[in-house]
Amino acid sequence: MKKLILIAIIATVTLAAYSSPKVTDYVVTEDGVTYFTKMRYGINAYLVCTNEDGSIVKYTREEILSFRKNGEVFKKNALIKNGKPCEECEFMKLVKTRHGVSLYTYECTNNRGNRILKCMVYKDDKFVLEVDEDNYTQILEFFKKIY
């Protein structure tokens, strides 16, 4: 009898945990932060988001400052050309933050047309350096994150 009661309690708690909607994804715009239950990449809009009540909100790339999708945080940062930030921006994935310094990654295409992963370091939203062959061991040691 005790086993049946224990199994019933465990089943109830498990079902309650799965049935409650989880609001983990969000979008940050100039208007503030909005949380969503579902988020996907769209064709006509960059992000298509669903609220708890089922209503849909669409965002363009220009409207979004940062967002979290499936537990990963992406932030719009200026791309770096010749060691300096330019007007062009890209959503970069936040890898880790330590002492106000953040490591971001993003994919781009090199001169040969191959997809490559670039890593950038920012401090307080300002570009610090690009991770390259000369400094990657020190950067990874600082963040204690190995790829």
Short mmCIF file of N, CA and C in Angstrom, two decimals:
data_model
loop_
_atom_site.label_atom_id
_atom_site.label_comp_id
_atom_site.label_asym_id
_atom_site.label_seq_id
_atom_site.Cartn_x
_atom_site.Cartn_y
_atom_site.Cartn_z
N MET A 1 0.82 -1.20 0.00
CA MET A 1 0.00 0.00 0.00
C MET A 1 0.87 1.27 0.00
N LYS A 2 1.92 1.25 0.83
CA LYS A 2 2.82 2.40 0.90
C LYS A 2 3.51 2.63 -0.44
N LYS A 3 3.86 1.53 -1.13
CA LYS A 3 4.51 1.65 -2.42
C LYS A 3 3.58 2.28 -3.45
N LEU A 4 2.30 1.91 -3.41
CA LEU A 4 1.33 2.48 -4.34
C LEU A 4 1.16 3.98 -4.11
N ILE A 5 1.11 4.38 -2.86
CA ILE A 5 0.98 5.81 -2.53
C ILE A 5 2.22 6.56 -2.99
N LEU A 6 3.40 6.00 -2.74
CA LEU A 6 4.65 6.64 -3.16
C LEU A 6 4.72 6.77 -4.69
N ILE A 7 4.33 5.71 -5.41
CA ILE A 7 4.33 5.75 -6.87
C ILE A 7 3.34 6.80 -7.37
N ALA A 8 2.17 6.90 -6.74
CA ALA A 8 1.17 7.89 -7.13
C ALA A 8 1.69 9.31 -6.92
N ILE A 9 2.37 9.54 -5.81
CA ILE A 9 2.93 10.87 -5.52
C ILE A 9 4.00 11.23 -6.55
N ILE A 10 4.89 10.29 -6.84
CA ILE A 10 5.96 10.54 -7.81
C ILE A 10 5.36 10.81 -9.19
N ALA A 11 4.36 10.04 -9.58
CA ALA A 11 3.72 10.24 -10.88
C ALA A 11 3.04 11.60 -10.95
N THR A 12 2.38 12.01 -9.87
CA THR A 12 1.69 13.30 -9.85
C THR A 12 2.69 14.45 -9.98
N VAL A 13 3.77 14.38 -9.22
CA VAL A 13 4.80 15.44 -9.28
C VAL A 13 5.43 15.49 -10.66
N THR A 14 5.73 14.34 -11.24
CA THR A 14 6.34 14.29 -12.57
C THR A 14 5.40 14.87 -13.62
N LEU A 15 4.14 14.49 -13.59
CA LEU A 15 3.18 15.02 -14.56
C LEU A 15 2.97 16.52 -14.38
N ALA A 16 2.96 16.98 -13.14
CA ALA A 16 2.79 18.41 -12.89
C ALA A 16 3.98 19.20 -13.43
N ALA A 17 5.16 18.63 -13.30
CA ALA A 17 6.37 19.32 -13.80
C ALA A 17 6.34 19.42 -15.32
N TYR A 18 5.89 18.38 -16.00
CA TYR A 18 5.84 18.40 -17.45
C TYR A 18 4.68 19.21 -18.00
N SER A 19 3.61 19.32 -17.26
CA SER A 19 2.43 20.01 -17.78
C SER A 19 2.52 21.52 -17.66
N SER A 20 3.35 22.03 -16.75
CA SER A 20 3.44 23.48 -16.59
C SER A 20 4.27 24.07 -17.72
N PRO A 21 3.77 25.13 -18.36
CA PRO A 21 4.53 25.73 -19.46
C PRO A 21 5.80 26.38 -18.93
N LYS A 22 6.88 26.20 -19.67
CA LYS A 22 8.16 26.75 -19.26
C LYS A 22 8.48 27.94 -20.13
N VAL A 23 8.66 29.07 -19.52
CA VAL A 23 8.99 30.28 -20.24
C VAL A 23 10.48 30.52 -20.06
N THR A 24 11.26 30.02 -21.00
CA THR A 24 12.71 30.16 -20.89
C THR A 24 13.29 31.01 -22.01
N ASP A 25 12.58 31.12 -23.12
CA ASP A 25 13.08 31.91 -24.24
C ASP A 25 12.63 33.36 -24.09
N TYR A 26 13.49 34.29 -24.50
CA TYR A 26 13.12 35.70 -24.42
C TYR A 26 13.76 36.48 -25.54
N VAL A 27 13.20 37.66 -25.78
CA VAL A 27 13.74 38.59 -26.77
C VAL A 27 13.90 39.94 -26.09
N VAL A 28 15.05 40.57 -26.29
CA VAL A 28 15.31 41.90 -25.75
C VAL A 28 15.30 42.88 -26.91
N THR A 29 14.43 43.89 -26.80
CA THR A 29 14.37 44.97 -27.78
C THR A 29 14.55 46.28 -27.02
N GLU A 30 14.48 47.40 -27.73
CA GLU A 30 14.58 48.69 -27.06
C GLU A 30 13.40 48.93 -26.12
N ASP A 31 12.29 48.21 -26.36
CA ASP A 31 11.10 48.34 -25.51
C ASP A 31 11.19 47.52 -24.23
N GLY A 32 12.15 46.59 -24.14
CA GLY A 32 12.31 45.77 -22.95
C GLY A 32 12.43 44.31 -23.29
N VAL A 33 12.20 43.47 -22.27
CA VAL A 33 12.33 42.01 -22.40
C VAL A 33 10.94 41.40 -22.48
N THR A 34 10.76 40.47 -23.41
CA THR A 34 9.51 39.73 -23.53
C THR A 34 9.83 38.25 -23.51
N TYR A 35 9.11 37.49 -22.66
CA TYR A 35 9.33 36.06 -22.51
C TYR A 35 8.32 35.28 -23.35
N PHE A 36 8.76 34.13 -23.88
CA PHE A 36 7.93 33.32 -24.76
C PHE A 36 8.05 31.84 -24.40
N THR A 37 7.00 31.08 -24.75
CA THR A 37 7.03 29.64 -24.52
C THR A 37 7.66 28.90 -25.69
N LYS A 38 7.54 29.46 -26.90
CA LYS A 38 8.13 28.85 -28.09
C LYS A 38 8.78 29.94 -28.94
N MET A 39 9.84 29.53 -29.63
CA MET A 39 10.53 30.48 -30.50
C MET A 39 11.14 29.69 -31.65
N ARG A 40 11.02 30.24 -32.85
CA ARG A 40 11.64 29.60 -34.01
C ARG A 40 12.12 30.68 -34.97
N TYR A 41 13.04 30.28 -35.85
CA TYR A 41 13.49 31.20 -36.88
C TYR A 41 12.46 31.22 -37.99
N GLY A 42 12.17 32.40 -38.53
CA GLY A 42 11.15 32.54 -39.55
C GLY A 42 11.72 32.84 -40.92
N ILE A 43 10.83 32.91 -41.89
CA ILE A 43 11.23 33.23 -43.26
C ILE A 43 11.11 34.74 -43.49
N ASN A 44 9.94 35.29 -43.22
CA ASN A 44 9.72 36.73 -43.41
C ASN A 44 10.15 37.54 -42.19
N ALA A 45 10.23 36.90 -41.04
CA ALA A 45 10.69 37.56 -39.81
C ALA A 45 11.87 36.75 -39.29
N TYR A 46 12.78 37.42 -38.59
CA TYR A 46 13.95 36.71 -38.07
C TYR A 46 13.53 35.70 -37.00
N LEU A 47 12.69 36.14 -36.06
CA LEU A 47 12.19 35.25 -35.00
C LEU A 47 10.67 35.29 -34.97
N VAL A 48 10.07 34.13 -34.83
CA VAL A 48 8.63 34.01 -34.66
C VAL A 48 8.44 33.39 -33.28
N CYS A 49 7.76 34.13 -32.38
CA CYS A 49 7.65 33.74 -30.98
C CYS A 49 6.19 33.53 -30.60
N THR A 50 5.95 32.57 -29.70
CA THR A 50 4.60 32.27 -29.24
C THR A 50 4.51 32.54 -27.74
N ASN A 51 3.50 33.32 -27.34
CA ASN A 51 3.24 33.61 -25.92
C ASN A 51 2.52 32.44 -25.27
N GLU A 52 2.37 32.51 -23.94
CA GLU A 52 1.64 31.48 -23.21
C GLU A 52 0.20 31.37 -23.68
N ASP A 53 -0.41 32.48 -24.08
CA ASP A 53 -1.80 32.46 -24.51
C ASP A 53 -1.97 32.03 -25.98
N GLY A 54 -0.86 31.71 -26.65
CA GLY A 54 -0.92 31.24 -28.03
C GLY A 54 -0.75 32.32 -29.07
N SER A 55 -0.72 33.58 -28.65
CA SER A 55 -0.54 34.66 -29.62
C SER A 55 0.90 34.66 -30.16
N ILE A 56 1.05 35.10 -31.39
CA ILE A 56 2.34 35.06 -32.08
C ILE A 56 2.88 36.46 -32.27
N VAL A 57 4.17 36.63 -32.00
CA VAL A 57 4.86 37.90 -32.19
C VAL A 57 6.04 37.64 -33.12
N LYS A 58 6.21 38.51 -34.13
CA LYS A 58 7.31 38.37 -35.08
C LYS A 58 8.27 39.54 -34.92
N TYR A 59 9.56 39.23 -34.99
CA TYR A 59 10.61 40.25 -34.85
C TYR A 59 11.53 40.22 -36.07
N THR A 60 11.96 41.38 -36.50
CA THR A 60 12.98 41.48 -37.55
C THR A 60 14.35 41.54 -36.88
N ARG A 61 15.39 41.33 -37.65
CA ARG A 61 16.77 41.40 -37.11
C ARG A 61 17.06 42.76 -36.50
N GLU A 62 16.52 43.80 -37.13
CA GLU A 62 16.81 45.16 -36.68
C GLU A 62 16.21 45.45 -35.31
N GLU A 63 15.08 44.84 -34.99
CA GLU A 63 14.41 45.11 -33.73
C GLU A 63 15.10 44.45 -32.53
N ILE A 64 15.77 43.34 -32.76
CA ILE A 64 16.29 42.51 -31.68
C ILE A 64 17.67 43.00 -31.25
N LEU A 65 17.86 43.14 -29.93
CA LEU A 65 19.18 43.44 -29.37
C LEU A 65 19.86 42.16 -28.93
N SER A 66 19.09 41.27 -28.28
CA SER A 66 19.59 39.96 -27.89
C SER A 66 18.40 39.04 -27.69
N PHE A 67 18.67 37.73 -27.62
CA PHE A 67 17.61 36.77 -27.37
C PHE A 67 18.19 35.49 -26.80
N ARG A 68 17.31 34.72 -26.16
CA ARG A 68 17.67 33.41 -25.64
C ARG A 68 16.75 32.40 -26.28
N LYS A 69 17.34 31.39 -26.90
CA LYS A 69 16.57 30.34 -27.56
C LYS A 69 17.16 29.00 -27.17
N ASN A 70 16.32 28.14 -26.62
CA ASN A 70 16.74 26.80 -26.19
C ASN A 70 17.95 26.84 -25.25
N GLY A 71 17.95 27.81 -24.36
CA GLY A 71 19.02 27.90 -23.36
C GLY A 71 20.29 28.58 -23.83
N GLU A 72 20.36 28.98 -25.09
CA GLU A 72 21.54 29.66 -25.61
C GLU A 72 21.24 31.14 -25.80
N VAL A 73 22.17 31.98 -25.36
CA VAL A 73 21.98 33.43 -25.43
C VAL A 73 22.76 33.97 -26.63
N PHE A 74 22.08 34.81 -27.41
CA PHE A 74 22.68 35.45 -28.58
C PHE A 74 22.55 36.95 -28.42
N LYS A 75 23.62 37.67 -28.74
CA LYS A 75 23.63 39.13 -28.60
C LYS A 75 24.14 39.74 -29.89
N LYS A 76 23.52 40.85 -30.26
CA LYS A 76 23.94 41.55 -31.48
C LYS A 76 25.17 42.38 -31.15
N ASN A 77 26.29 42.03 -31.78
CA ASN A 77 27.54 42.75 -31.59
C ASN A 77 28.06 43.22 -32.95
N ALA A 78 28.82 44.29 -32.93
CA ALA A 78 29.43 44.80 -34.16
C ALA A 78 30.50 43.83 -34.64
N LEU A 79 30.53 43.61 -35.95
CA LEU A 79 31.59 42.79 -36.53
C LEU A 79 32.90 43.57 -36.52
N ILE A 80 33.99 42.85 -36.51
CA ILE A 80 35.31 43.47 -36.44
C ILE A 80 36.02 43.28 -37.77
N LYS A 81 36.46 44.38 -38.35
CA LYS A 81 37.23 44.34 -39.59
C LYS A 81 38.50 45.15 -39.38
N ASN A 82 39.62 44.52 -39.66
CA ASN A 82 40.94 45.14 -39.47
C ASN A 82 41.14 45.61 -38.03
N GLY A 83 40.64 44.82 -37.09
CA GLY A 83 40.84 45.12 -35.67
C GLY A 83 39.93 46.18 -35.09
N LYS A 84 38.97 46.68 -35.89
CA LYS A 84 38.08 47.73 -35.40
C LYS A 84 36.62 47.36 -35.66
N PRO A 85 35.72 47.76 -34.75
CA PRO A 85 34.30 47.49 -34.98
C PRO A 85 33.79 48.27 -36.19
N CYS A 86 32.91 47.65 -36.97
CA CYS A 86 32.31 48.33 -38.11
C CYS A 86 30.80 48.44 -37.89
N GLU A 87 30.10 49.03 -38.84
CA GLU A 87 28.66 49.25 -38.71
C GLU A 87 27.86 47.95 -38.80
N GLU A 88 28.40 46.95 -39.48
CA GLU A 88 27.70 45.69 -39.67
C GLU A 88 27.67 44.90 -38.36
N CYS A 89 26.50 44.31 -38.03
CA CYS A 89 26.33 43.56 -36.79
C CYS A 89 25.96 42.12 -37.08
N GLU A 90 26.24 41.26 -36.11
CA GLU A 90 25.93 39.84 -36.22
C GLU A 90 25.50 39.34 -34.84
N PHE A 91 24.55 38.38 -34.82
CA PHE A 91 24.19 37.76 -33.55
C PHE A 91 25.26 36.75 -33.18
N MET A 92 25.87 36.97 -32.04
CA MET A 92 26.93 36.10 -31.57
C MET A 92 26.44 35.32 -30.35
N LYS A 93 26.84 34.06 -30.30
CA LYS A 93 26.44 33.19 -29.19
C LYS A 93 27.36 33.44 -28.00
N LEU A 94 26.74 33.70 -26.85
CA LEU A 94 27.50 33.90 -25.62
C LEU A 94 27.98 32.55 -25.12
N VAL A 95 29.29 32.39 -24.98
CA VAL A 95 29.86 31.14 -24.50
C VAL A 95 30.01 31.19 -22.99
N LYS A 96 30.63 32.27 -22.50
CA LYS A 96 30.85 32.38 -21.06
C LYS A 96 31.21 33.82 -20.71
N THR A 97 30.82 34.22 -19.51
CA THR A 97 31.19 35.53 -18.99
C THR A 97 31.93 35.33 -17.68
N ARG A 98 33.01 36.07 -17.53
CA ARG A 98 33.80 36.00 -16.29
C ARG A 98 34.37 37.37 -16.01
N HIS A 99 34.09 37.89 -14.82
CA HIS A 99 34.58 39.19 -14.38
C HIS A 99 34.23 40.31 -15.37
N GLY A 100 33.03 40.27 -15.93
CA GLY A 100 32.59 41.31 -16.86
C GLY A 100 33.13 41.16 -18.27
N VAL A 101 33.92 40.13 -18.51
CA VAL A 101 34.48 39.87 -19.83
C VAL A 101 33.72 38.69 -20.43
N SER A 102 33.24 38.84 -21.67
CA SER A 102 32.41 37.81 -22.29
C SER A 102 33.08 37.25 -23.54
N LEU A 103 32.97 35.95 -23.71
CA LEU A 103 33.46 35.25 -24.89
C LEU A 103 32.27 34.90 -25.76
N TYR A 104 32.30 35.35 -27.03
CA TYR A 104 31.23 35.10 -27.99
C TYR A 104 31.79 34.34 -29.18
N THR A 105 30.93 33.54 -29.82
CA THR A 105 31.29 32.87 -31.06
C THR A 105 30.23 33.16 -32.12
N TYR A 106 30.64 33.09 -33.37
CA TYR A 106 29.70 33.17 -34.49
C TYR A 106 30.33 32.51 -35.70
N GLU A 107 29.47 32.04 -36.59
CA GLU A 107 29.93 31.41 -37.82
C GLU A 107 29.95 32.42 -38.95
N CYS A 108 30.97 32.32 -39.78
CA CYS A 108 31.05 33.17 -40.96
C CYS A 108 31.74 32.38 -42.07
N THR A 109 31.86 32.99 -43.22
CA THR A 109 32.49 32.36 -44.37
C THR A 109 33.84 33.01 -44.63
N ASN A 110 34.86 32.18 -44.81
CA ASN A 110 36.19 32.74 -45.09
C ASN A 110 36.34 33.02 -46.58
N ASN A 111 37.53 33.44 -47.00
CA ASN A 111 37.78 33.81 -48.40
C ASN A 111 37.59 32.65 -49.37
N ARG A 112 37.75 31.42 -48.89
CA ARG A 112 37.61 30.23 -49.74
C ARG A 112 36.17 29.72 -49.79
N GLY A 113 35.27 30.37 -49.06
CA GLY A 113 33.87 29.95 -49.05
C GLY A 113 33.56 28.89 -47.99
N ASN A 114 34.51 28.60 -47.11
CA ASN A 114 34.31 27.62 -46.05
C ASN A 114 33.70 28.29 -44.82
N ARG A 115 32.81 27.57 -44.14
CA ARG A 115 32.23 28.06 -42.88
C ARG A 115 33.26 27.89 -41.77
N ILE A 116 33.51 28.96 -41.04
CA ILE A 116 34.45 28.91 -39.92
C ILE A 116 33.81 29.51 -38.68
N LEU A 117 34.32 29.14 -37.53
CA LEU A 117 33.83 29.66 -36.26
C LEU A 117 34.82 30.71 -35.76
N LYS A 118 34.33 31.91 -35.51
CA LYS A 118 35.18 32.98 -34.98
C LYS A 118 34.80 33.21 -33.52
N CYS A 119 35.80 33.56 -32.73
CA CYS A 119 35.59 33.85 -31.31
C CYS A 119 36.05 35.27 -31.03
N MET A 120 35.22 36.00 -30.30
CA MET A 120 35.51 37.39 -29.96
C MET A 120 35.36 37.59 -28.45
N VAL A 121 36.15 38.49 -27.91
CA VAL A 121 36.06 38.83 -26.49
C VAL A 121 35.60 40.27 -26.38
N TYR A 122 34.59 40.48 -25.54
CA TYR A 122 34.04 41.81 -25.29
C TYR A 122 34.05 42.06 -23.78
N LYS A 123 34.27 43.30 -23.40
CA LYS A 123 34.16 43.70 -22.00
C LYS A 123 33.18 44.86 -21.95
N ASP A 124 32.11 44.68 -21.18
CA ASP A 124 31.08 45.72 -21.07
C ASP A 124 30.61 46.20 -22.44
N ASP A 125 30.32 45.26 -23.34
CA ASP A 125 29.82 45.53 -24.69
C ASP A 125 30.82 46.23 -25.60
N LYS A 126 32.08 46.28 -25.22
CA LYS A 126 33.11 46.87 -26.07
C LYS A 126 34.08 45.78 -26.50
N PHE A 127 34.43 45.79 -27.78
CA PHE A 127 35.35 44.81 -28.33
C PHE A 127 36.71 44.90 -27.65
N VAL A 128 37.25 43.73 -27.26
CA VAL A 128 38.58 43.68 -26.65
C VAL A 128 39.57 43.05 -27.63
N LEU A 129 39.28 41.82 -28.07
CA LEU A 129 40.18 41.16 -29.01
C LEU A 129 39.49 39.99 -29.70
N GLU A 130 40.08 39.60 -30.83
CA GLU A 130 39.63 38.42 -31.55
C GLU A 130 40.54 37.27 -31.17
N VAL A 131 39.95 36.13 -30.89
CA VAL A 131 40.74 34.95 -30.52
C VAL A 131 41.37 34.40 -31.79
N ASP A 132 42.70 34.19 -31.73
CA ASP A 132 43.41 33.66 -32.89
C ASP A 132 44.41 32.61 -32.44
N GLU A 133 45.26 32.16 -33.35
CA GLU A 133 46.22 31.11 -33.04
C GLU A 133 47.22 31.52 -31.95
N ASP A 134 47.51 32.80 -31.86
CA ASP A 134 48.51 33.27 -30.90
C ASP A 134 47.99 33.38 -29.47
N ASN A 135 46.69 33.69 -29.31
CA ASN A 135 46.20 33.97 -27.96
C ASN A 135 45.14 33.01 -27.45
N TYR A 136 44.77 32.00 -28.25
CA TYR A 136 43.64 31.17 -27.85
C TYR A 136 43.90 30.38 -26.56
N THR A 137 45.14 29.95 -26.30
CA THR A 137 45.38 29.17 -25.07
C THR A 137 45.18 30.04 -23.83
N GLN A 138 45.62 31.29 -23.88
CA GLN A 138 45.43 32.18 -22.72
C GLN A 138 43.95 32.52 -22.54
N ILE A 139 43.24 32.73 -23.64
CA ILE A 139 41.81 33.07 -23.55
C ILE A 139 41.03 31.90 -22.98
N LEU A 140 41.27 30.71 -23.51
CA LEU A 140 40.56 29.53 -23.01
C LEU A 140 40.91 29.23 -21.56
N GLU A 141 42.14 29.48 -21.18
CA GLU A 141 42.53 29.30 -19.78
C GLU A 141 41.78 30.30 -18.89
N PHE A 142 41.65 31.53 -19.36
CA PHE A 142 40.93 32.55 -18.58
C PHE A 142 39.47 32.14 -18.39
N PHE A 143 38.82 31.67 -19.45
CA PHE A 143 37.42 31.30 -19.36
C PHE A 143 37.22 29.86 -18.90
N LYS A 144 38.31 29.09 -18.86
CA LYS A 144 38.27 27.69 -18.46
C LYS A 144 37.22 26.92 -19.26
N LYS A 145 37.24 27.17 -20.55
CA LYS A 145 36.30 26.53 -21.48
C LYS A 145 37.10 26.05 -22.67
N ILE A 146 37.10 24.76 -22.95
CA ILE A 146 37.88 24.20 -24.05
C ILE A 146 36.94 23.72 -25.14
N TYR A 147 37.29 24.04 -26.38
CA TYR A 147 36.52 23.57 -27.54
C TYR A 147 37.28 22.47 -28.22
#
